[in-house]
Coordinates of C-alpha atoms in Angstrom, one line a residue:
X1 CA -84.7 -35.0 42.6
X2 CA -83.7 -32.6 39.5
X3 CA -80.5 -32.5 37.3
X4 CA -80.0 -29.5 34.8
X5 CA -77.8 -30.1 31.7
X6 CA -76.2 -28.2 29.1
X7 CA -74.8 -29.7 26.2
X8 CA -74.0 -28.5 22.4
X9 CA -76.6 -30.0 19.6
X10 CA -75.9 -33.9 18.8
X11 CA -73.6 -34.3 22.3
X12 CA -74.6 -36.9 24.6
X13 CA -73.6 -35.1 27.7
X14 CA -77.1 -35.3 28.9
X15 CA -78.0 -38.6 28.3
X16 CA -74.3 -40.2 30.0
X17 CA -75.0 -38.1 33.2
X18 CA -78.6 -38.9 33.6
X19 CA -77.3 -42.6 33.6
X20 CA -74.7 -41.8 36.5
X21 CA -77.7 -40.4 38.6
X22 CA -80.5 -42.8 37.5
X23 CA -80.2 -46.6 36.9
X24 CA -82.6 -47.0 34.3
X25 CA -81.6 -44.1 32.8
X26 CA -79.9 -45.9 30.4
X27 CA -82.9 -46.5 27.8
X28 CA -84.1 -43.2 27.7
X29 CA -83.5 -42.3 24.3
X30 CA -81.0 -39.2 22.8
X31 CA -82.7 -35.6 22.6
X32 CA -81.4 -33.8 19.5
X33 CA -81.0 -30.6 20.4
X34 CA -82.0 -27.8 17.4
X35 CA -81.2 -25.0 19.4
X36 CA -79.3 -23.8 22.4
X37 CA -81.6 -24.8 25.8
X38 CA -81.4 -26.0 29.0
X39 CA -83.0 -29.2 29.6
X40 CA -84.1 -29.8 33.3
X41 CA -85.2 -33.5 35.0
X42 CA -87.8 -34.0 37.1
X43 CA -87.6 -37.5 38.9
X44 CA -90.7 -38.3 40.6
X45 CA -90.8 -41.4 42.6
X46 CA -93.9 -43.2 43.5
X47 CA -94.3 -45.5 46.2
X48 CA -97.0 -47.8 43.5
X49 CA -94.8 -48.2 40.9
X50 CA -91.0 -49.5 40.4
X51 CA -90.0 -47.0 37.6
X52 CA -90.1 -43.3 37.7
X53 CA -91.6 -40.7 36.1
X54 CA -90.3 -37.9 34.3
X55 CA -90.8 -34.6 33.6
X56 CA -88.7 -32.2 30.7
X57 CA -88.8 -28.2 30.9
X58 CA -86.9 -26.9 28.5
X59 CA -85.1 -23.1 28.9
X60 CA -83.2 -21.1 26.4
X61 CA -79.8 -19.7 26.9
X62 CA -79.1 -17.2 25.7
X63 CA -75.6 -17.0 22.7
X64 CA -72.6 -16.3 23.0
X65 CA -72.8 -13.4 21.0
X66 CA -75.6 -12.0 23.9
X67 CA -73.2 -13.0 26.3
X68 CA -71.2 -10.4 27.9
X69 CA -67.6 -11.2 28.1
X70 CA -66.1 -12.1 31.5
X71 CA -63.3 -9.6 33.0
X72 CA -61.2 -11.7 34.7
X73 CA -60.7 -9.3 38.8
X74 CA -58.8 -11.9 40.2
X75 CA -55.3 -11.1 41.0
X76 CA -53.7 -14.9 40.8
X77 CA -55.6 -15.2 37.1
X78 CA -53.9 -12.1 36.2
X79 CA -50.8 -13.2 37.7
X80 CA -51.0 -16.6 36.0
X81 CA -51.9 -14.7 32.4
X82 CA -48.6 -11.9 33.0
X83 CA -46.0 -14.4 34.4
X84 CA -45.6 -16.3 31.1
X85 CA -44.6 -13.0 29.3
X86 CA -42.7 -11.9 32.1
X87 CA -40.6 -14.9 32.0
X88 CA -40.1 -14.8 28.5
X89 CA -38.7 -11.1 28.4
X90 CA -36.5 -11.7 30.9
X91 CA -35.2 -15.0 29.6
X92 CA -34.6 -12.7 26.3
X93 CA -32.7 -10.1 28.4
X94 CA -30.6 -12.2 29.9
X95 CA -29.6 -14.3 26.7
X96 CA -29.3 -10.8 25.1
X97 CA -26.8 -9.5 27.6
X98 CA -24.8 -13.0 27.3
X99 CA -24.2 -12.8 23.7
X100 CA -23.0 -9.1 23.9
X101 CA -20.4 -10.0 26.9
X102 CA -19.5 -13.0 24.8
X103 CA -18.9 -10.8 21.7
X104 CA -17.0 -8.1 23.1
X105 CA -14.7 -10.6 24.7
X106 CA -14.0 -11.7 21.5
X107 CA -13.4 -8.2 20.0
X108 CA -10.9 -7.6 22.9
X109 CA -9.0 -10.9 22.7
X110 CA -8.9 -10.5 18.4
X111 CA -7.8 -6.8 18.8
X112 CA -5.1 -7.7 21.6
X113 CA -3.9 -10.4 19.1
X114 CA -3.5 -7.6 16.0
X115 CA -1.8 -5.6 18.0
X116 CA 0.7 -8.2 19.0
X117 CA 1.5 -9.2 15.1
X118 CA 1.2 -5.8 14.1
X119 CA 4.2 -5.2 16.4
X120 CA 6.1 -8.0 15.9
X121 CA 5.8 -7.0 11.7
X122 CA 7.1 -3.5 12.6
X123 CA 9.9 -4.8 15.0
X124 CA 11.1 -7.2 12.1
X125 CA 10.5 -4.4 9.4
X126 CA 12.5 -2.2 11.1
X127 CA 15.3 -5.0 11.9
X128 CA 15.7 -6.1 8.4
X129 CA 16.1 -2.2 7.0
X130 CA 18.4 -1.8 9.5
X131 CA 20.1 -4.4 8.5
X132 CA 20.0 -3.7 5.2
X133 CA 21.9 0.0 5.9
X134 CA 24.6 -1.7 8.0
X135 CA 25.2 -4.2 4.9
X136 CA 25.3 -0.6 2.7
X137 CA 28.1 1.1 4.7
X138 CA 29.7 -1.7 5.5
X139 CA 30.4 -2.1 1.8
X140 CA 31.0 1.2 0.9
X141 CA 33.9 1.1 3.7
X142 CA 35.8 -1.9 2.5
X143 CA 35.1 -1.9 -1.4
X144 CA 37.3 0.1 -4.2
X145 CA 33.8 1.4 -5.2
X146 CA 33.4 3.1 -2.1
X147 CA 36.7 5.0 -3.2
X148 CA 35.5 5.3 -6.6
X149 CA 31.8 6.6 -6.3
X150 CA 32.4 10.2 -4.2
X151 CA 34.9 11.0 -6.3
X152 CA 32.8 10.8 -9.7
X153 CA 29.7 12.3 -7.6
X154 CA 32.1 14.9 -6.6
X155 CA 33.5 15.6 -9.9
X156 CA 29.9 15.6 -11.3
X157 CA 28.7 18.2 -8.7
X158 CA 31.6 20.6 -9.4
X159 CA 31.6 20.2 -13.6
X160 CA 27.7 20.9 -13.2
X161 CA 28.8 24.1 -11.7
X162 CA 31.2 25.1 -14.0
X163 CA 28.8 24.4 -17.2
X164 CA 26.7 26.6 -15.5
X165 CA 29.4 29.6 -14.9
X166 CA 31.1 28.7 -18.3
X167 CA 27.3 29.0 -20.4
X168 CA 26.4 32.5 -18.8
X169 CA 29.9 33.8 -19.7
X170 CA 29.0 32.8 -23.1
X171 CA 25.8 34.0 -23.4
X172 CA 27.3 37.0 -21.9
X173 CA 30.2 37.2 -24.8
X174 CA 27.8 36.7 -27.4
X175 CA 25.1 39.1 -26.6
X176 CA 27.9 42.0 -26.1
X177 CA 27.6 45.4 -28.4
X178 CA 30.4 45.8 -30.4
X179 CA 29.5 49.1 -31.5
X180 CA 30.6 50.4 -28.5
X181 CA 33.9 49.3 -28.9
X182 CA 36.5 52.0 -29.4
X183 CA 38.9 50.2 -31.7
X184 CA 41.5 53.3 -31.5
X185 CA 42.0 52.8 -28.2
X186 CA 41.6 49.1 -27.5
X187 CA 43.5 46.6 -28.2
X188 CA 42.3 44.2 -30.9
X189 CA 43.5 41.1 -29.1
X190 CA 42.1 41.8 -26.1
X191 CA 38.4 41.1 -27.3
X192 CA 40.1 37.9 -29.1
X193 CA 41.9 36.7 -26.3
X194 CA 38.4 36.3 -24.0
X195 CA 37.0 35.0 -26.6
X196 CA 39.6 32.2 -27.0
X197 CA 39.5 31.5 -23.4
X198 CA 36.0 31.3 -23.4
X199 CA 36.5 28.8 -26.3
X200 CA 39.2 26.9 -23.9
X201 CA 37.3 26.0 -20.9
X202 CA 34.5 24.9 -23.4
X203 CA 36.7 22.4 -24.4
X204 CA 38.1 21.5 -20.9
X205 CA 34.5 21.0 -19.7
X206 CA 33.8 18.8 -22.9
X207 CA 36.2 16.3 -22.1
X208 CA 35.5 16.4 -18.7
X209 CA 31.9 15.6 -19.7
X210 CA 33.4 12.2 -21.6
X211 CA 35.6 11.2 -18.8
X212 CA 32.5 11.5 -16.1
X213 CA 30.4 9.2 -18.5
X214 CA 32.9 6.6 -18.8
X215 CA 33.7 6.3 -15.6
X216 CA 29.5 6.1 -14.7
X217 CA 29.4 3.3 -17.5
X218 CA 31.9 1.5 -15.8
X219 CA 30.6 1.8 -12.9
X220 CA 26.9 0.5 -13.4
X221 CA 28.4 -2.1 -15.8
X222 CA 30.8 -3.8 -12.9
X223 CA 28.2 -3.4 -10.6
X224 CA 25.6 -5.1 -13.0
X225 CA 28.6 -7.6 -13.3
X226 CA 29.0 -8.0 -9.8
X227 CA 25.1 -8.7 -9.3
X228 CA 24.8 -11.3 -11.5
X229 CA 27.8 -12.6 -10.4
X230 CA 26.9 -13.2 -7.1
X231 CA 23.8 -14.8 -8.2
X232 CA 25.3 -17.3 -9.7
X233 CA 27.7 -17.7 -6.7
X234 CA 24.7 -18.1 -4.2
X235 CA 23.1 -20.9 -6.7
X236 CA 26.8 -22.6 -7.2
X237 CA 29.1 -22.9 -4.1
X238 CA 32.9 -23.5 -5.8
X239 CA 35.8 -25.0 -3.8
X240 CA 39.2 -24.5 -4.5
X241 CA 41.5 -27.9 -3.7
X242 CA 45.3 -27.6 -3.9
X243 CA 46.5 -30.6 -6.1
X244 CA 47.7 -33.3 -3.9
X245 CA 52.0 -33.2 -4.5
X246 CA 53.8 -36.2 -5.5
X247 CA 55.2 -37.3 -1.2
X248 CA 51.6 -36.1 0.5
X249 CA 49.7 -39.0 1.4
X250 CA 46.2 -39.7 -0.4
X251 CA 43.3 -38.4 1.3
X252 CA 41.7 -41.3 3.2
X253 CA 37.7 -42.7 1.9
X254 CA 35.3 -40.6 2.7
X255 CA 37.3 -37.0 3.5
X256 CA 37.3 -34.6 1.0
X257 CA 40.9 -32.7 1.0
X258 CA 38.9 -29.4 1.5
X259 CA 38.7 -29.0 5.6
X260 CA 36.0 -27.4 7.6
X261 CA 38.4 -24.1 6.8
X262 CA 37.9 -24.2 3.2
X263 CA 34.2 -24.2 3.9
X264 CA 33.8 -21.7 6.3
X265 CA 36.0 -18.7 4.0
X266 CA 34.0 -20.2 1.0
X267 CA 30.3 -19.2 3.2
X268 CA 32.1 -15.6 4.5
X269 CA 33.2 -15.1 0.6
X270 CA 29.5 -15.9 -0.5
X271 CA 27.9 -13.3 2.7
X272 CA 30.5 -11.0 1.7
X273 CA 29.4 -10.9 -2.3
X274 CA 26.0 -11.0 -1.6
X275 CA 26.2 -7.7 1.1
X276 CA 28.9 -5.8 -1.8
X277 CA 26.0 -6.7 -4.6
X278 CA 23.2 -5.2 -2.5
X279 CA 25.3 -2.1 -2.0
X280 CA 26.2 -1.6 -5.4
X281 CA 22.5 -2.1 -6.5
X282 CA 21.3 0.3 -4.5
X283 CA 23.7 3.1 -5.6
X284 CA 23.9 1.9 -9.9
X285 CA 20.8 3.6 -10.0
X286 CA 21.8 7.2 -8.9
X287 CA 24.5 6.9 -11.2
X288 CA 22.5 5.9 -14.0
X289 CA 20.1 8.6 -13.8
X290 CA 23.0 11.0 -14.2
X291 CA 24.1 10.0 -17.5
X292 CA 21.3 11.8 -19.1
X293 CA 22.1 14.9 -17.9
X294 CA 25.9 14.7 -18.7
X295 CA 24.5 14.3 -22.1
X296 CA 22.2 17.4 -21.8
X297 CA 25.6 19.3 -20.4
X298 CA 27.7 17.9 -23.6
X299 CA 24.8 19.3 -25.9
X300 CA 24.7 23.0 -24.4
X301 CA 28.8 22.9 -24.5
X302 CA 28.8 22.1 -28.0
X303 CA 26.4 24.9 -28.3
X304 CA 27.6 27.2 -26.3
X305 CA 31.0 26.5 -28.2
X306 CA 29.3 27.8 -31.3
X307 CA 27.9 30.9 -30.4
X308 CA 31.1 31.9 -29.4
X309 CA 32.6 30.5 -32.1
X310 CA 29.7 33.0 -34.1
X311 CA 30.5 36.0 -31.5
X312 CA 34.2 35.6 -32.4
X313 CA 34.0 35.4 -36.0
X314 CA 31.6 38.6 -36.0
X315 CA 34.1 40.5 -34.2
X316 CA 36.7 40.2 -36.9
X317 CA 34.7 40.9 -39.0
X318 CA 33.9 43.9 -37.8
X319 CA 37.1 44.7 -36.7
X320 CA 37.7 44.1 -40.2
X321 CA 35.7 46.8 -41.6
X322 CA 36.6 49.3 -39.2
X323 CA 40.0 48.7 -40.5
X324 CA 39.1 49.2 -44.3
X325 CA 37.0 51.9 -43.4
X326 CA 39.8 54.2 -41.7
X327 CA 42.5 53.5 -44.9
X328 CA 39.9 54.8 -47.2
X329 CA 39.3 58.1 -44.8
X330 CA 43.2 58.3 -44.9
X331 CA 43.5 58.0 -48.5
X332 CA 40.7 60.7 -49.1
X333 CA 42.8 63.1 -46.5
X334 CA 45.2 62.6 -49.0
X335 CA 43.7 63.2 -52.2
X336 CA 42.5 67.0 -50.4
X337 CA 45.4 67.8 -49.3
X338 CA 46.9 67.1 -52.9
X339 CA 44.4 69.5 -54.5
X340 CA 44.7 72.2 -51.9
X341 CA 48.9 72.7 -53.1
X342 CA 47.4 72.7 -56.8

């Protein structure tokens, strides 16, 4: 009987199998192993003796780095090898395509719900500036400003276009040749009587200029008034209570003498001063950005007023000297004609 072995250098693989096949195998000491072989048995058994005999032939194997590597042809090894990696991509591809599902879902619902607020913001945006214009008109038809307002816009339109009409005419006064002027066959006064009415609508438009800028100061200040007045209105709610007479009965504990009535006009009173407040506020400013240029209008009146104060004053004088100038020509006639009888 023969057993062949292979086992690494100090392992005891040898030894522990000889023992399964052979009883006395046991005492049979290790074989360190100095290099890779192949140790083979020989068990002789004679009929004589009780124990064995053995024999040891020893073959080398060749390395591992002789050894040519094994290509695996079986198609279940390679199906056991692929499967794992298979499984895994798959696994990956599937949790992949779960998480994008999961995400857009959740890009859908978060878009439906801006859309929503968006909508409702616009819808209560667009409610409260609605609001807010009814509020405006109502107060401009139920107010004495609403009667007082287009009038001094009106009148502020029209002076505008009068300064302008009233400035050229000046301009046009002053910048006229006088030398043209044929002072033998025009009247003096003529000249002097455009002038002065020139000079009169000046002055109409001057005082026009005041009165518009009072009536704007008044204006923004009663509606600044009326603004803070109606703050402190909305912060401190007043009641009015008739004093009780001398035969009304006393108010019984725990009634005030001011009814649900008094209440309910003191809350419409409030609404009503807070919606004329917001009107006024939002028309003070228009108003207030006029007054500069009522001042600008005053300042080219007063100028304008003095150029043709200048383009008057120029033509007597030259009317003047025109008027000197034909005495002396008479006076010289005179003196010729004298010499001529002598």
């Amino acid at each position: 009987m023969s057993a062949d072995l292979s086992s690494a250098p100090g392992s005891s693989h040898g030894t522990e199998s000889l023992a399964r096949v052979l009883p006395g195998a046991a005492e049979i000491p290790k074989v360190t192993l100095v290099s890779r072989t192949q140790v083979s048995l020989n068990v002789k058994k004679d009929t004589g003796s009780r124990d064995p005999q053995l024999t040891a032939t020893t073959t080398s194997i060749p390395s591992s780095d002789d050894a040519k590597p094994n290509t695996t042809s079986d198609p279940l090894q390679v199906a056991a090898q692929q499967y794992p990696w298979m499984y895994m991509a798959s696994t990956l591809d599937a949790c992949f395509e779960d998480a994008e599902e999961v995400a857009e879902k959740n890009i859908q619902t978060r878009s439906e719900e801006l859309d929503k607020q968006e909508a409702s913001s616009s819808d209560q945006q667009t409610r409260t500036e609605a609001e807010r214009l009814i509020e405006f008109y109502g107060e401009l038809s139920s107010d004495k400003f609403a009667k007082d307002a287009p009038k001094i816009m009106q009148n502020f339109l029209s002076h505008g276009d009068a300064c302008t009409e009233i400035e050229t005419e000046a301009l046009r006064i002053a910048s006229q040749d006088l030398n043209n002027i044929d002072f033998d066959i025009v009247d003096i006064m003529g000249p002097l009587r455009e002038y002065n009415d020139v000079l009169d609508r000046l002055g109409t438009l001057q005082m026009e200029a005041f009165e518009l800028e009072s009536a704007m100061l008044r204006l923004t200040v009663s509606t600044t008034t009326t603004a803070e007045s109606s703050s402190s209105d909305q912060t401190t709610t007043a009641t009015i209570i008739n004093p009780p007479s001398e035969n009304s009965a006393p108010p019984e504990s725990g009634l005030s003498s001011a009814g649900p009535e008094t209440n309910d006009n003191t809350c419409n009173l409030s609404s009503t001063t807070s919606q004329s407040a917001a009107a006024r506020s939002q028309i003070a400013p228009i108003f207030a950005a006029c007054l500069p240029i009522i001042h600008a209008r005053g300042r080219n009146i007063v100028m304008a007023q003095q150029l043709v104060e200048g383009a008057k004053q120029n033509l007597s004088m030259t009317v003047h000297l025109q008027s000197l100038g034909f005495g002396e020509d008479d006076n010289d006639r005179d003196d010729d004609d004298d010499k001529e009888e002598e």
